[in-house]
Short mmCIF file of C-alpha atoms in Angstrom, two decimals:
data_model
loop_
_atom_site.label_atom_id
_atom_site.label_comp_id
_atom_site.label_asym_id
_atom_site.label_seq_id
_atom_site.Cartn_x
_atom_site.Cartn_y
_atom_site.Cartn_z
CA MET J 716 126.67 120.62 75.66
CA ALA J 717 123.80 119.36 77.96
CA CYS J 718 124.32 116.03 79.26
CA TRP J 719 121.44 113.41 78.22
CA TYR J 720 119.23 113.85 81.15
CA GLU J 721 118.92 117.46 80.72
CA GLY J 722 118.00 117.00 76.89
CA PRO J 723 114.85 115.54 74.89
CA LEU J 724 113.32 112.56 76.72
CA ALA J 725 110.04 110.25 75.80
CA ALA J 726 108.38 108.31 78.03
CA PHE J 727 105.85 105.14 77.58
CA ASP J 728 103.40 103.60 79.98
CA THR J 729 100.43 101.63 79.90
CA GLU J 730 97.39 100.59 82.05
CA THR J 731 96.23 96.50 81.76
CA THR J 732 93.83 94.04 82.52
CA GLY J 733 96.35 92.22 85.08
CA VAL J 734 100.08 91.40 85.54
CA ASP J 735 100.62 88.45 82.91
CA VAL J 736 102.50 89.78 79.88
CA GLU J 737 101.45 86.87 78.04
CA THR J 738 97.69 87.03 78.49
CA ASP J 739 96.64 90.38 79.73
CA ARG J 740 95.62 93.12 77.74
CA ILE J 741 96.61 96.99 77.39
CA VAL J 742 93.35 99.19 78.33
CA SER J 743 95.14 102.73 78.10
CA ALA J 744 98.52 103.89 77.05
CA ALA J 745 100.62 107.05 76.61
CA VAL J 746 103.70 108.49 75.29
CA VAL J 747 105.03 111.60 76.78
CA VAL J 748 107.76 113.93 75.08
CA GLN J 749 109.37 116.74 76.77
CA ASP J 750 112.40 118.37 75.20
CA ALA J 751 114.10 119.78 77.88
CA PRO J 752 113.66 120.13 81.51
CA GLY J 753 110.82 122.55 82.60
CA LEU J 754 109.02 122.74 79.35
CA ARG J 755 105.49 121.59 78.73
CA PRO J 756 105.26 117.89 77.92
CA ARG J 757 103.52 116.77 74.65
CA VAL J 758 101.14 113.79 75.56
CA THR J 759 99.76 111.32 73.27
CA ARG J 760 96.64 109.12 75.00
CA TRP J 761 95.02 105.73 73.78
CA LEU J 762 92.06 104.17 75.31
CA VAL J 763 91.48 100.71 74.47
CA ASN J 764 88.81 98.37 74.25
CA PRO J 765 90.54 95.09 74.84
CA GLY J 766 87.74 92.86 73.76
CA VAL J 767 88.05 90.80 77.04
CA PRO J 768 86.75 91.01 80.59
CA VAL J 769 88.21 93.87 82.70
CA PRO J 770 88.89 92.05 86.02
CA GLY J 771 87.76 94.08 89.35
CA ALA J 772 91.14 94.05 90.73
CA ALA J 773 92.35 95.78 87.70
CA THR J 774 89.65 98.62 87.60
CA ALA J 775 90.47 99.35 91.34
CA VAL J 776 94.09 100.03 90.30
CA HIS J 777 93.37 102.38 87.36
CA GLY J 778 89.70 102.99 87.47
CA LEU J 779 88.80 102.04 83.96
CA THR J 780 85.75 99.83 84.02
CA GLU J 781 84.71 97.25 81.41
CA GLU J 782 81.85 99.26 80.52
CA HIS J 783 83.70 102.67 80.32
CA LEU J 784 86.42 100.95 77.97
CA GLN J 785 83.53 99.37 75.80
CA ARG J 786 81.85 102.47 75.30
CA ASN J 787 84.95 104.81 74.89
CA GLY J 788 87.70 102.64 74.02
CA ARG J 789 88.84 101.79 70.45
CA TRP J 790 89.81 98.49 69.05
CA PRO J 791 93.37 97.11 69.94
CA ALA J 792 94.66 96.67 66.24
CA PRO J 793 94.61 100.35 64.99
CA VAL J 794 95.67 101.52 68.55
CA MET J 795 98.66 99.20 68.83
CA TYR J 796 99.94 100.12 65.09
CA GLU J 797 99.72 104.13 66.55
CA VAL J 798 101.42 103.13 69.56
CA ALA J 799 104.49 101.34 67.83
CA GLU J 800 104.55 104.05 65.07
CA GLN J 801 105.09 106.92 68.02
CA LEU J 802 107.68 104.86 69.46
CA VAL J 803 109.64 104.26 66.33
CA GLU J 804 109.24 107.97 65.69
CA GLN J 805 110.76 108.95 69.02
CA ALA J 806 113.60 106.49 68.16
CA ALA J 807 114.03 107.89 64.69
CA ARG J 808 114.40 111.41 66.51
CA GLY J 809 117.24 110.23 68.82
CA ARG J 810 115.00 110.63 71.84
CA PRO J 811 115.69 107.88 74.53
CA LEU J 812 112.61 106.13 75.79
CA VAL J 813 111.94 106.19 79.33
CA VAL J 814 109.85 103.01 80.52
CA MET J 815 109.50 102.03 84.21
CA ASN J 816 109.95 98.42 84.61
CA ALA J 817 110.50 98.06 80.74
CA PRO J 818 109.98 94.23 80.21
CA PHE J 819 106.48 94.38 81.36
CA ASP J 820 105.07 97.43 79.36
CA LEU J 821 107.26 96.55 76.08
CA THR J 822 106.50 92.85 76.26
CA LEU J 823 102.83 93.49 76.61
CA LEU J 824 102.80 95.80 73.48
CA ASP J 825 104.90 93.16 71.69
CA ARG J 826 102.29 90.61 72.63
CA GLU J 827 99.64 92.81 71.42
CA LEU J 828 101.05 93.80 68.17
CA ARG J 829 101.62 90.02 67.57
CA ARG J 830 98.14 89.14 68.72
CA HIS J 831 96.41 92.03 66.61
CA ARG J 832 99.05 93.07 63.87
CA ALA J 833 100.70 89.85 62.98
CA SER J 834 103.90 91.76 63.70
CA SER J 835 106.33 92.14 66.61
CA LEU J 836 108.18 95.02 68.33
CA GLN J 837 111.65 94.13 66.96
CA ARG J 838 110.31 94.45 63.60
CA TRP J 839 109.15 97.95 64.25
CA PHE J 840 112.65 98.66 65.54
CA GLU J 841 114.65 97.34 62.74
CA SER J 842 115.41 100.82 61.16
CA ALA J 843 115.54 102.77 64.29
CA PRO J 844 117.11 101.13 67.29
CA LEU J 845 115.39 101.22 70.51
CA CYS J 846 117.08 103.02 73.23
CA VAL J 847 115.58 102.59 76.52
CA LEU J 848 116.26 103.94 80.10
CA ASP J 849 114.53 102.08 82.87
CA PRO J 850 114.49 103.93 86.17
CA ARG J 851 113.95 100.99 88.24
CA VAL J 852 116.99 99.32 86.77
CA MET J 853 119.13 102.23 86.86
CA ASP J 854 117.96 103.32 90.60
CA LYS J 855 118.53 99.23 91.98
CA HIS J 856 121.93 99.26 90.29
CA LEU J 857 123.21 102.97 91.33
CA ASP J 858 121.80 102.86 94.74
CA ARG J 859 121.87 99.14 95.28
CA TYR J 860 122.16 99.13 99.20
CA ARG J 861 119.14 101.37 99.82
CA LYS J 862 116.62 99.41 101.65
CA GLY J 863 112.66 99.44 100.60
CA ARG J 864 110.51 98.86 97.89
CA ARG J 865 111.32 100.53 94.37
CA THR J 866 107.92 101.12 92.76
CA LEU J 867 107.05 104.21 90.87
CA ALA J 868 105.67 105.92 93.70
CA ASP J 869 108.67 104.87 95.86
CA LEU J 870 111.19 106.33 93.33
CA CYS J 871 108.98 109.54 92.98
CA ALA J 872 108.76 109.91 96.69
CA HIS J 873 113.04 109.33 96.90
CA TYR J 874 113.90 111.69 94.06
CA GLU J 875 111.27 114.30 95.26
CA VAL J 876 109.36 113.89 91.71
CA GLU J 877 105.61 114.98 92.06
CA LEU J 878 103.36 111.66 91.08
CA ALA J 879 99.86 113.29 90.52
CA ASP J 880 96.81 110.72 89.44
CA ALA J 881 99.09 107.77 90.13
CA HIS J 882 98.21 104.67 87.73
CA ASP J 883 96.93 106.97 84.83
CA ALA J 884 99.42 106.14 82.04
CA ALA J 885 100.35 109.69 81.07
CA ALA J 886 100.85 110.81 84.64
CA ASP J 887 103.06 107.59 85.44
CA ALA J 888 104.96 108.01 82.16
CA LEU J 889 105.66 111.89 82.83
CA ALA J 890 106.74 110.81 86.58
CA ALA J 891 108.84 108.33 85.27
CA LEU J 892 110.76 110.83 83.08
CA GLU J 893 111.08 113.06 85.68
CA VAL J 894 112.46 110.55 88.06
CA VAL J 895 115.16 109.68 85.27
CA ARG J 896 116.11 113.40 84.80
CA ALA J 897 116.44 113.58 88.99
CA LEU J 898 118.40 110.22 88.96
CA GLY J 899 120.79 111.45 86.30
CA ARG J 900 121.73 114.69 88.34
CA ARG J 901 121.92 112.86 91.39
CA PHE J 902 124.45 110.45 89.90
CA ALA J 903 126.05 112.73 87.30
CA ALA J 904 129.59 111.44 88.18
CA ARG J 905 128.73 108.20 87.20
CA LEU J 906 126.43 108.77 84.00
CA GLU J 907 127.09 112.13 82.28
CA ARG J 908 130.06 110.36 80.34
CA LEU J 909 127.68 107.89 78.95
CA THR J 910 125.52 107.93 76.08
CA PRO J 911 121.82 106.65 75.98
CA ALA J 912 122.85 103.78 73.64
CA GLU J 913 125.56 102.68 76.11
CA LEU J 914 123.39 102.87 79.16
CA HIS J 915 120.73 100.79 77.30
CA THR J 916 123.61 98.18 76.87
CA LEU J 917 124.73 98.29 80.48
CA GLN J 918 121.13 98.15 81.73
CA THR J 919 120.55 94.74 80.10
CA GLY J 920 123.40 93.46 82.25
CA TRP J 921 122.32 95.08 85.29
CA HIS J 922 118.70 93.71 85.07
CA ALA J 923 120.32 90.51 84.52
CA ALA J 924 122.20 90.34 87.59
CA GLN J 925 119.21 91.71 89.45
CA ALA J 926 117.19 89.18 88.14
CA ARG J 927 119.83 86.34 89.31
CA GLY J 928 119.81 87.93 92.91
CA LEU J 929 116.27 87.87 93.15
CA GLN J 930 115.97 84.38 91.97
CA ALA J 931 118.63 83.48 94.60
CA TRP J 932 116.51 85.22 97.34
CA PHE J 933 113.46 83.43 96.02
CA ALA J 934 115.46 79.96 96.33
CA ARG J 935 116.46 80.78 99.72
CA ASN J 936 113.16 81.28 101.09
CA GLY J 937 111.62 78.33 99.20
CA THR J 938 109.59 80.41 96.52
CA GLU J 939 109.31 78.56 93.16
CA GLU J 940 108.64 81.71 90.90
CA THR J 941 110.86 82.24 88.10
CA VAL J 942 112.70 85.51 87.56
CA ASP J 943 113.23 86.24 83.82
CA PRO J 944 116.67 88.17 83.29
CA SER J 945 115.63 89.49 79.91
CA TRP J 946 115.31 93.21 79.17
CA PRO J 947 114.16 95.54 77.94
CA LEU J 948 111.89 92.53 76.06
CA ARG J 949 111.22 89.20 77.16
CA PRO J 950 111.43 86.78 74.45
CA GLU J 951 108.46 84.99 72.73
CA LEU J 952 107.46 81.68 74.51
CA PRO J 953 107.25 78.90 72.41
CA ALA J 954 104.06 77.74 71.16
CA ALA J 955 103.67 74.78 73.35
CA ALA J 956 104.32 76.99 76.43
CA ALA J 957 102.01 79.95 75.52
#
């Protein structure tokens, strides 16, 4: 029987108005499904008119202007419903979901669901548990002493995965999926006996340990930034703190 990294995988990615999961918005999203290595992936894309200004700095990253989104994007409410529905379908079919830096994209989706659908991501996954594979968390744990950054572009270069059209949601999702496959093969001796569900649970602890290490590094360097140890989804802020 083939190992999980040689089997069906799905991947999810977003492009946004910024990097604050509590206030920024999704402007594009994609779900990529591949049933086996080498097979043509099935791609679902969404373009969103976020209803708020799109900063020039965000446009410089993903190329989506406010004018383009107003003209071609859909309203967020139906899009967020469709995205959540698609992710639940993958979970129900038993496909692990690859999400690079999962607490960012999944928390953004959760906040958009709360904002536009009076719902939450946890509520969507009550019937089909979410099983996430985060290449950033996995790579940092499995190759912890390697120096250098670990962005998606860095991981693609390290694992020899092509990244065409970076910062396009579908291209990034597919690249993250391929990184997970490559990572699985490279660390097969440590991963092949684990199920995706077991890996999901392990990553919760791995990410928390990584967050503690980064928090300690910030403290030593006099930085007041706080690192959230939650994975794959950050808890909702109390209303008074939001």
